[in-house]
Coordinates of C-alpha atoms and ligand atoms in Angstrom, one line a residue:
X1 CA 0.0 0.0 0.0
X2 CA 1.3 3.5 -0.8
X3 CA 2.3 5.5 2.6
X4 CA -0.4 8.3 1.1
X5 CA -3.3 6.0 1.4
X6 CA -2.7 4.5 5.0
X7 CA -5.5 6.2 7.2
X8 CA -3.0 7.5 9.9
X9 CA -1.2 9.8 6.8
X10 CA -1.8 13.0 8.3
X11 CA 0.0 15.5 5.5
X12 CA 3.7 14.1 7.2
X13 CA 6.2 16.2 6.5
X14 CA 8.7 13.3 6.2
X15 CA 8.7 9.5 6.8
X16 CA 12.0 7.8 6.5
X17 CA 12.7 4.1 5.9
X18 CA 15.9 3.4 7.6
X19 CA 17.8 -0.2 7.0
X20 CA 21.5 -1.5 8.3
X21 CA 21.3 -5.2 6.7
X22 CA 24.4 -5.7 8.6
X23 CA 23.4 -4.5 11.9
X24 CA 20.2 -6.2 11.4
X25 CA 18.1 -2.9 11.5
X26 CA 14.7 -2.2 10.0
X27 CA 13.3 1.2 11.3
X28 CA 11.3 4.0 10.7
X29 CA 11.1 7.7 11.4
X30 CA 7.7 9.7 10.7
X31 CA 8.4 13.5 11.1
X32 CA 4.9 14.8 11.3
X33 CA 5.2 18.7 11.5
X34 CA 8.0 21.0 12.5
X35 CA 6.4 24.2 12.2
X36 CA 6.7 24.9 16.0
X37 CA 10.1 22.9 16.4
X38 CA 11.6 20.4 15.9
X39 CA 10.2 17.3 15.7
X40 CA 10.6 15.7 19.2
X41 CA 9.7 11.8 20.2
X42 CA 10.6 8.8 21.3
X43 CA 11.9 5.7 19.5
X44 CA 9.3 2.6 20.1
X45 CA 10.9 -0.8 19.9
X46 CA 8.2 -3.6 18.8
X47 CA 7.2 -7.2 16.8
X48 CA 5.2 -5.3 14.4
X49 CA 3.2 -8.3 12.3
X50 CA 3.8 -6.3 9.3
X51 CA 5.2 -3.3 7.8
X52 CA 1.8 -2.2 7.0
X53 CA 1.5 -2.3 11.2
X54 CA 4.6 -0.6 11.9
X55 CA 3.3 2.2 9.4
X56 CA 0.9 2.8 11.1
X57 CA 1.9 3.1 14.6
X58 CA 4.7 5.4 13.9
X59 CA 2.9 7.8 11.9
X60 CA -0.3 8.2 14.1
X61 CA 2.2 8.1 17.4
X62 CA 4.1 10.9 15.3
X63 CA 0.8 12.9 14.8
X64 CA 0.4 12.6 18.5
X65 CA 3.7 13.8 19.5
X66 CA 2.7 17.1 17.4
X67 CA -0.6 17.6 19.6
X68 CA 1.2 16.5 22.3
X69 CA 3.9 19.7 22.1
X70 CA 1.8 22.1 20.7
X71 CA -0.8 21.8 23.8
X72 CA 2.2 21.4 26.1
X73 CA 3.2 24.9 24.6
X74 CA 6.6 23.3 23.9
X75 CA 8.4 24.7 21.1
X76 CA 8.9 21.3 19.2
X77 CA 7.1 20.0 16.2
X78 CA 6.3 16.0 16.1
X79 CA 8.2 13.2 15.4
X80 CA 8.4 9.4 16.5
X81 CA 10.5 6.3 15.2
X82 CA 9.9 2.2 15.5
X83 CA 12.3 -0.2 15.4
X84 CA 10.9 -3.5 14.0
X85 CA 11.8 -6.4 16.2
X86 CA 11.8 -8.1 19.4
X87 CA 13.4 -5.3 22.1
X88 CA 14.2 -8.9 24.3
X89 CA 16.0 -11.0 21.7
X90 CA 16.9 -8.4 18.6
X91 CA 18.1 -4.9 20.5
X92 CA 22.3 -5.0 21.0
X93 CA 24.2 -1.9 20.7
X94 CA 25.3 -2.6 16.5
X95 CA 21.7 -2.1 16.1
X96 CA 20.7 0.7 18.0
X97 CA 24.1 2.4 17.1
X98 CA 22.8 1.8 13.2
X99 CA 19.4 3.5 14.1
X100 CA 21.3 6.6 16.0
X101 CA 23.7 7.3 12.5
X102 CA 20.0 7.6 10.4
X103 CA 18.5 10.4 13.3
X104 CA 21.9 11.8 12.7
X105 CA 21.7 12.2 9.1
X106 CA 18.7 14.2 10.0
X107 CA 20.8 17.0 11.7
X108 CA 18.3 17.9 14.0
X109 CA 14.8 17.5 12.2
X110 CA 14.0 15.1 14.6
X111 CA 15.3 14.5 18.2
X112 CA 14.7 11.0 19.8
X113 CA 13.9 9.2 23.1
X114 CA 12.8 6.0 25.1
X115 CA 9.7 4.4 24.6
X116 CA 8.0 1.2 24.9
X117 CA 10.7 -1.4 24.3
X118 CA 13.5 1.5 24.6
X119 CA 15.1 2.1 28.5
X120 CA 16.8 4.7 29.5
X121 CA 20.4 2.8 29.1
X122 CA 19.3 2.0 25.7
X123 CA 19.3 5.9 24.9
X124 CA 22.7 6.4 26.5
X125 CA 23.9 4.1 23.4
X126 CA 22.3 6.3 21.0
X127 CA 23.7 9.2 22.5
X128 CA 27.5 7.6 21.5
X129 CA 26.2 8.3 17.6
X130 CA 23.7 11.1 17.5
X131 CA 23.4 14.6 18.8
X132 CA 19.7 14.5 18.5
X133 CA 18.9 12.6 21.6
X134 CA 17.2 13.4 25.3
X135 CA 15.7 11.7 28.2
X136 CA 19.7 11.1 28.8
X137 CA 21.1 11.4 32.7
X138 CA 20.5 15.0 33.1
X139 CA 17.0 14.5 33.0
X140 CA 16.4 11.6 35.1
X141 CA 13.4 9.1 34.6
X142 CA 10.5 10.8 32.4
X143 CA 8.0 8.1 34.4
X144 CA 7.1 9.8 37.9
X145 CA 6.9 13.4 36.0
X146 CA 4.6 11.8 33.2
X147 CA 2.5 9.7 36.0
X148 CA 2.0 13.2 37.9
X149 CA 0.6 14.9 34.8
X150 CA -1.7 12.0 35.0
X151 CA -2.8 12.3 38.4
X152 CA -3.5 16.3 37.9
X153 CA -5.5 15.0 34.7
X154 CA -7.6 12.4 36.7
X155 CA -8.1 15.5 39.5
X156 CA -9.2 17.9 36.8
X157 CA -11.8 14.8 35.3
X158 CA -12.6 14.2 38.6
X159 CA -13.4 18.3 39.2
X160 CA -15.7 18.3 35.9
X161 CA -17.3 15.6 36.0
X162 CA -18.1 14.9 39.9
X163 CA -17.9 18.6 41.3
X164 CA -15.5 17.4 44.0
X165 CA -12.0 18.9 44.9
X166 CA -10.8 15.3 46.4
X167 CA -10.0 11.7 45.5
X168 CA -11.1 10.8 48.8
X169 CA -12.9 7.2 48.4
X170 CA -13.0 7.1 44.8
X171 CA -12.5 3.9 42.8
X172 CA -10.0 3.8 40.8
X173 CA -8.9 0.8 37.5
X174 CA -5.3 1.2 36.9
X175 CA -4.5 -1.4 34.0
X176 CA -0.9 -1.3 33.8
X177 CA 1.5 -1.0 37.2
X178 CA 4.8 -0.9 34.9
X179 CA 7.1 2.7 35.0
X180 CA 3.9 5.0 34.9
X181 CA 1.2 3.0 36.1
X182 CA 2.8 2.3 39.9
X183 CA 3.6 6.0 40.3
X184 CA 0.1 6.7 39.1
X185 CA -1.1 4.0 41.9
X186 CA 1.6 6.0 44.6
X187 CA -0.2 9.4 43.7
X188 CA -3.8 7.9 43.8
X189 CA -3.2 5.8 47.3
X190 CA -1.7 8.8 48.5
X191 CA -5.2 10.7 47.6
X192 CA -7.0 7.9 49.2
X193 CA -8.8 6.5 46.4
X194 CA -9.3 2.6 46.3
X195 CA -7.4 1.1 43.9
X196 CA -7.8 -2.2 41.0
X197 CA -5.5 -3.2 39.1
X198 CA -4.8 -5.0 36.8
X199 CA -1.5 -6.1 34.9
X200 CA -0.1 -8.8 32.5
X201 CA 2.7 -9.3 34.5
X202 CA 1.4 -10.2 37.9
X203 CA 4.7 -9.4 39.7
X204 CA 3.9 -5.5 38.8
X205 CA 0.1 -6.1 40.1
X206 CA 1.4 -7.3 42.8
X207 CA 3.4 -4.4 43.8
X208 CA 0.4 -2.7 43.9
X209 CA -1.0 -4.7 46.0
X210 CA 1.9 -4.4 48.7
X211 CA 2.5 -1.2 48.2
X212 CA -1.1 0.7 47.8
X213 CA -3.9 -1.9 49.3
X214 CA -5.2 -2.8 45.8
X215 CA -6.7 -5.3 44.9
X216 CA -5.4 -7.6 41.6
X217 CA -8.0 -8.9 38.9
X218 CA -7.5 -10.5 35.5
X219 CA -6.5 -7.8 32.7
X220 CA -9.4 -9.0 31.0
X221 CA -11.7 -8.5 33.6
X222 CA -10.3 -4.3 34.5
X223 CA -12.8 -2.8 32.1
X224 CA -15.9 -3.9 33.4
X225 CA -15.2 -3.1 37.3
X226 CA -17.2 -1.2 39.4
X227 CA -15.4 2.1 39.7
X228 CA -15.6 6.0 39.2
X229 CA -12.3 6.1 37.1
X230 CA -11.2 3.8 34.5
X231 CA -6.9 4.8 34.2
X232 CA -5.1 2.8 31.0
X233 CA -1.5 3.0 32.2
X234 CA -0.1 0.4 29.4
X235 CA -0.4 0.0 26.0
X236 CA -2.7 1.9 23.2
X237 CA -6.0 0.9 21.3
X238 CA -7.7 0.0 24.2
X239 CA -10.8 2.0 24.3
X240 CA -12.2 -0.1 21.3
X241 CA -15.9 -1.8 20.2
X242 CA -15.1 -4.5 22.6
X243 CA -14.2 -2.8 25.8
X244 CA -16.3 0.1 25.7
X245 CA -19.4 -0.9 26.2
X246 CA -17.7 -2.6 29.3
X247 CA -16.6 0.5 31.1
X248 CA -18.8 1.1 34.0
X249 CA -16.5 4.1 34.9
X250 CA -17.5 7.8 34.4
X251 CA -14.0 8.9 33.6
X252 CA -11.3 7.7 31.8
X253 CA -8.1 9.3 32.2
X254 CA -4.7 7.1 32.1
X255 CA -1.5 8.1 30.5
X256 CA -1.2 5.0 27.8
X257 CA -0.7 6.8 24.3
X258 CA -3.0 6.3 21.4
X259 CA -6.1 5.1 23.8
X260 CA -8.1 5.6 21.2
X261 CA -8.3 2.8 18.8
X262 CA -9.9 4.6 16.1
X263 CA -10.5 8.8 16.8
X264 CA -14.8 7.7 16.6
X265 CA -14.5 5.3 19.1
X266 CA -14.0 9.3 21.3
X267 CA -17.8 10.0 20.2
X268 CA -18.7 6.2 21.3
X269 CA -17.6 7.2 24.7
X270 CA -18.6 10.7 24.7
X271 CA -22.5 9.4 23.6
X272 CA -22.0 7.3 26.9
X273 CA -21.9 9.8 28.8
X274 CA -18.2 9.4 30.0
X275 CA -15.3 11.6 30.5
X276 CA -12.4 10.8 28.8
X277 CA -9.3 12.9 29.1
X278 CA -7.7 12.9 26.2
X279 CA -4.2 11.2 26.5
X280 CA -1.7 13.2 25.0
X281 CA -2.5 15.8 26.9
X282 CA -2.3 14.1 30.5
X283 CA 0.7 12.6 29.6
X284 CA 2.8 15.1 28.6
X285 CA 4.7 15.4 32.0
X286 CA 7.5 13.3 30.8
X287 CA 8.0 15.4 27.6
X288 CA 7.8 18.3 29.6
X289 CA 10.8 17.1 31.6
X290 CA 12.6 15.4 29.3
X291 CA 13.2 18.3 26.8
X292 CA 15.2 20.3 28.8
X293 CA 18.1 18.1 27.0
X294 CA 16.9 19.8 23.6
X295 CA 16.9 23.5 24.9
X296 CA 20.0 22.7 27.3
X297 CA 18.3 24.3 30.3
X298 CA 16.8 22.2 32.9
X299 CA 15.4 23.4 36.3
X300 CA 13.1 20.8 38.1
X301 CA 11.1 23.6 40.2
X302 CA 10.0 24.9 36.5
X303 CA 8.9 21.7 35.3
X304 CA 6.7 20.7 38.4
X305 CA 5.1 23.9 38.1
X306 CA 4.6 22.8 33.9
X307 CA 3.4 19.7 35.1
X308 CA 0.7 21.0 37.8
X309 CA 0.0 23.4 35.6
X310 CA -1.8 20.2 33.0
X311 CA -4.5 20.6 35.7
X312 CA -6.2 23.6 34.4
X313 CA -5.2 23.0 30.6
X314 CA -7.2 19.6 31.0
X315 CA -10.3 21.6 32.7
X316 CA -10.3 23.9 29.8
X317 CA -10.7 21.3 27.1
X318 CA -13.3 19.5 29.2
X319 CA -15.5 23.3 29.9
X320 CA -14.8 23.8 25.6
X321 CA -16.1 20.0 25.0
X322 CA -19.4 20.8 27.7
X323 CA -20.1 24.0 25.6
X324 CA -20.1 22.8 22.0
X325 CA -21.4 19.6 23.4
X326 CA -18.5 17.6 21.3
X327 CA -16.3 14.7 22.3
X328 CA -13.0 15.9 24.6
X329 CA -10.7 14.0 22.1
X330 CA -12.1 16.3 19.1
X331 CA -11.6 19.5 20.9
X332 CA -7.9 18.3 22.4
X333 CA -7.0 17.6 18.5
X334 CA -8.4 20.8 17.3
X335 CA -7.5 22.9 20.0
X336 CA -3.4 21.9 18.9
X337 CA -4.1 21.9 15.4
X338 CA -5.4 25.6 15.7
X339 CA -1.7 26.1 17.3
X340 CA 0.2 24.8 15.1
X341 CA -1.9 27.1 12.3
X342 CA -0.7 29.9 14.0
X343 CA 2.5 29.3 14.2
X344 CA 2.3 28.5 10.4
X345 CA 0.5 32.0 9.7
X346 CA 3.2 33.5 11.8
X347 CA 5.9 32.1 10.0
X348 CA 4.6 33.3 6.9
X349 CA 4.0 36.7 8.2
Ligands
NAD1 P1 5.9 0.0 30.9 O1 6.2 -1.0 29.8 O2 6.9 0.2 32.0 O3 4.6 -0.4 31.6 C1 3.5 -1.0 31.0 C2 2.9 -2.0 31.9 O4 1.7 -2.5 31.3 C3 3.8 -3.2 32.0 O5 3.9 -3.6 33.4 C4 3.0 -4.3 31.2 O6 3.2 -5.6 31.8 C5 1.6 -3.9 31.4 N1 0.7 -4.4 30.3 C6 0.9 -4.5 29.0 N2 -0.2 -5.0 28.4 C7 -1.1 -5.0 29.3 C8 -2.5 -5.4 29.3 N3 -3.1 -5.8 28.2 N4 -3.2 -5.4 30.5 C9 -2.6 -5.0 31.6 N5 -1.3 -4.7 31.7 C10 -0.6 -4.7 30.6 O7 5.6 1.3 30.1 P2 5.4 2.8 30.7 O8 6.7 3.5 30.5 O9 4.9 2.7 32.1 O10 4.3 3.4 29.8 C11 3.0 3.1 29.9 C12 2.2 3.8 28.8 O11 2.3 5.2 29.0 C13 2.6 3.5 27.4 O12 1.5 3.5 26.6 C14 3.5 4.7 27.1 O13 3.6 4.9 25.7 C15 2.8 5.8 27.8 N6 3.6 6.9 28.1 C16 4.7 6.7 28.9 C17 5.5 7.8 29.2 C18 6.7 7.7 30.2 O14 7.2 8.7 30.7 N7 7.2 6.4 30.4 C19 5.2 9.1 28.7 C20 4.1 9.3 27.9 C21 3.3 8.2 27.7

């Protein structure tokens, strides 16, 4: 299929097909827009089925990134890479070293980062090969900064949807307890909600469970639980035919990206009367922190304040959604879009 006709293509400034036959590597880089930046995001590491798959992910995670920093009022456009293959048999440093010389070649169009499948050491080994790299030492662990973005997220849902200034009692379905999700549980336990979870890994659930009194279920069985807040804390395309009509939940707000598996499926849970923060915009914490690599400044005080600060950006889109009666995920996307307009008027101008 030709890259123009996937439904993800989004007017991508660049997408680059990156192969080292001798280091084994098969990547991609999706540059979506750099009108406000440069394109900023991390590098995913994953056994795509197919290239078609891989496609796909990296250009609607790119797209994301975009939203993600305009809303975030960073000055970086979006950008995200994939690395086809297994991060726990096919990731060694040839390989990874490969992929850095390619973000090189882009001399600063695009700066990348960890994701799923990509740690933190992992990065330090691209850093040996490209300039165009952060979330390095200086910055520390994006994680607790990105699961307190959440939290203020969850408080602002919480505020809109419930008229209450407290977490005191509420039920809570964290699916996910891995870097995010167990500082998400820490915040939450430490508001005195009640707290599922659920994980695929039961050794993370039950961390939870020693850690913050919650209780474990099945990750099958997390969507249909008795709760106030539904939180996806692991991987995207959850919120789908299947599980939403599950959710018993009035809010969902987690920091997974891409929640969404299809941008209707935002109606489907707006027309059931539920709250859904949109993702990008709760998770950004991490960015937040993680870019002062790019601009070379970093001053933690600063970021916290950025980070509490997604409080109040999150009750906006929720008050702009209640107005024009539209679904939250719709107004988030448009609300960035209209940003990153200006800043292309502005340019021009
Ligand atoms: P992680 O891999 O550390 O944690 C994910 C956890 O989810 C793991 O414990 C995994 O076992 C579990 N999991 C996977 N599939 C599951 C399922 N079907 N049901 C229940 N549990 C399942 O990843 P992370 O860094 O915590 O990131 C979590 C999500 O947040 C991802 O979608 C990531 O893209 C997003 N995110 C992370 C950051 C960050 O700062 N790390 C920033 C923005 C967005």
């Amino acid at each position: 299929m030709c890259i123009f006709d996937n439904s993800e293509y989004d007017n991508h400034e660049q997408v680059l097909f990156c192969r080292d036959e001798d280091a084994g590597l098969f990547a991609i880089i999706a540059i979506h827009d750099t009108t406000l930046g440069p394109a900023a995001g991390g590098c995913r590491m994953w056994s795509y089925v197919s290239i078609e798959d891989a496609v796909t992910d990296v250009l609607r995670l790119a797209q994301a990134m975009s939203y993600k920093n305009a809303l975030a009022d960073l000055p970086l456009g979006g950008g995200k890479s994939v690395i086809i293959g297994d991060p726990n048999k096919d990731k060694n440093e040839k390989l990874l070293i490969a992929f850095a010389r390619f973000v090189q070649r882009l001399g600063g169009q695009y700066y990348t980062a960890e994701d799923v499948g990509i740690g933190i050491n992992d990065v330090e080994v691209l850093s040996q090969a490209s300039d165009y790299v952060f979330g390095l030492v200086t910055t520390g662990d994006p994680s607790p900064f990105t699961a307190r973005g959440c939290f203020e997220g969850i408080r602002a849902a919480v505020k809109n949807k419930l008229g209450r200034d407290h977490l005191k009692g509420l039920k809570v379905a964290v699916q996910g307890v891995g870097n995010v999700g167990r500082y998400v549980c820490k915040y939450l336990h430490e508001a005195g909600a009640k707290l599922i979870v659920a994980d695929v890994k039961a050794e993370s659930a039950t961390y939870a469970v020693e850690n913050f009194e919650a209780k474990a279920v099945t990750p099958h069985k997390i969507y249909a639980q008795d709760v106030d807040i539904f939180s996806p804390c692991a991987m995207g395309g959850i919120l789908n035919d299947d599980t939403i009509p599950q959710l018993k939940a009035s809010i969902v707000a987690g920091a997974a990206n891409n929640q969404l598996a299809e941008a209707r499926h935002g109606r489907l849970i707006h027309n059931k009367g539920i709250l859904y923060a949109p993702d990008y915009v709760i998770n950004a914490g991490g960015m937040l922190n993680a870019s002062g690599d790019i601009f070379g400044k970093y001053d933690v005080t600063q970021v916290m304040e950025r980070v509490t600060g997604l409080y109040d950006a999150t009750l906006r889109i929720f008050e702009v959604a209640e107005q024009e009666n539209r679904p939250t995920n719709e107004v988030a996307d448009d609300l960035a879009r209209q940003k990153i307009e200006a800043g292309k008027a502005l340019k021009k101008s």
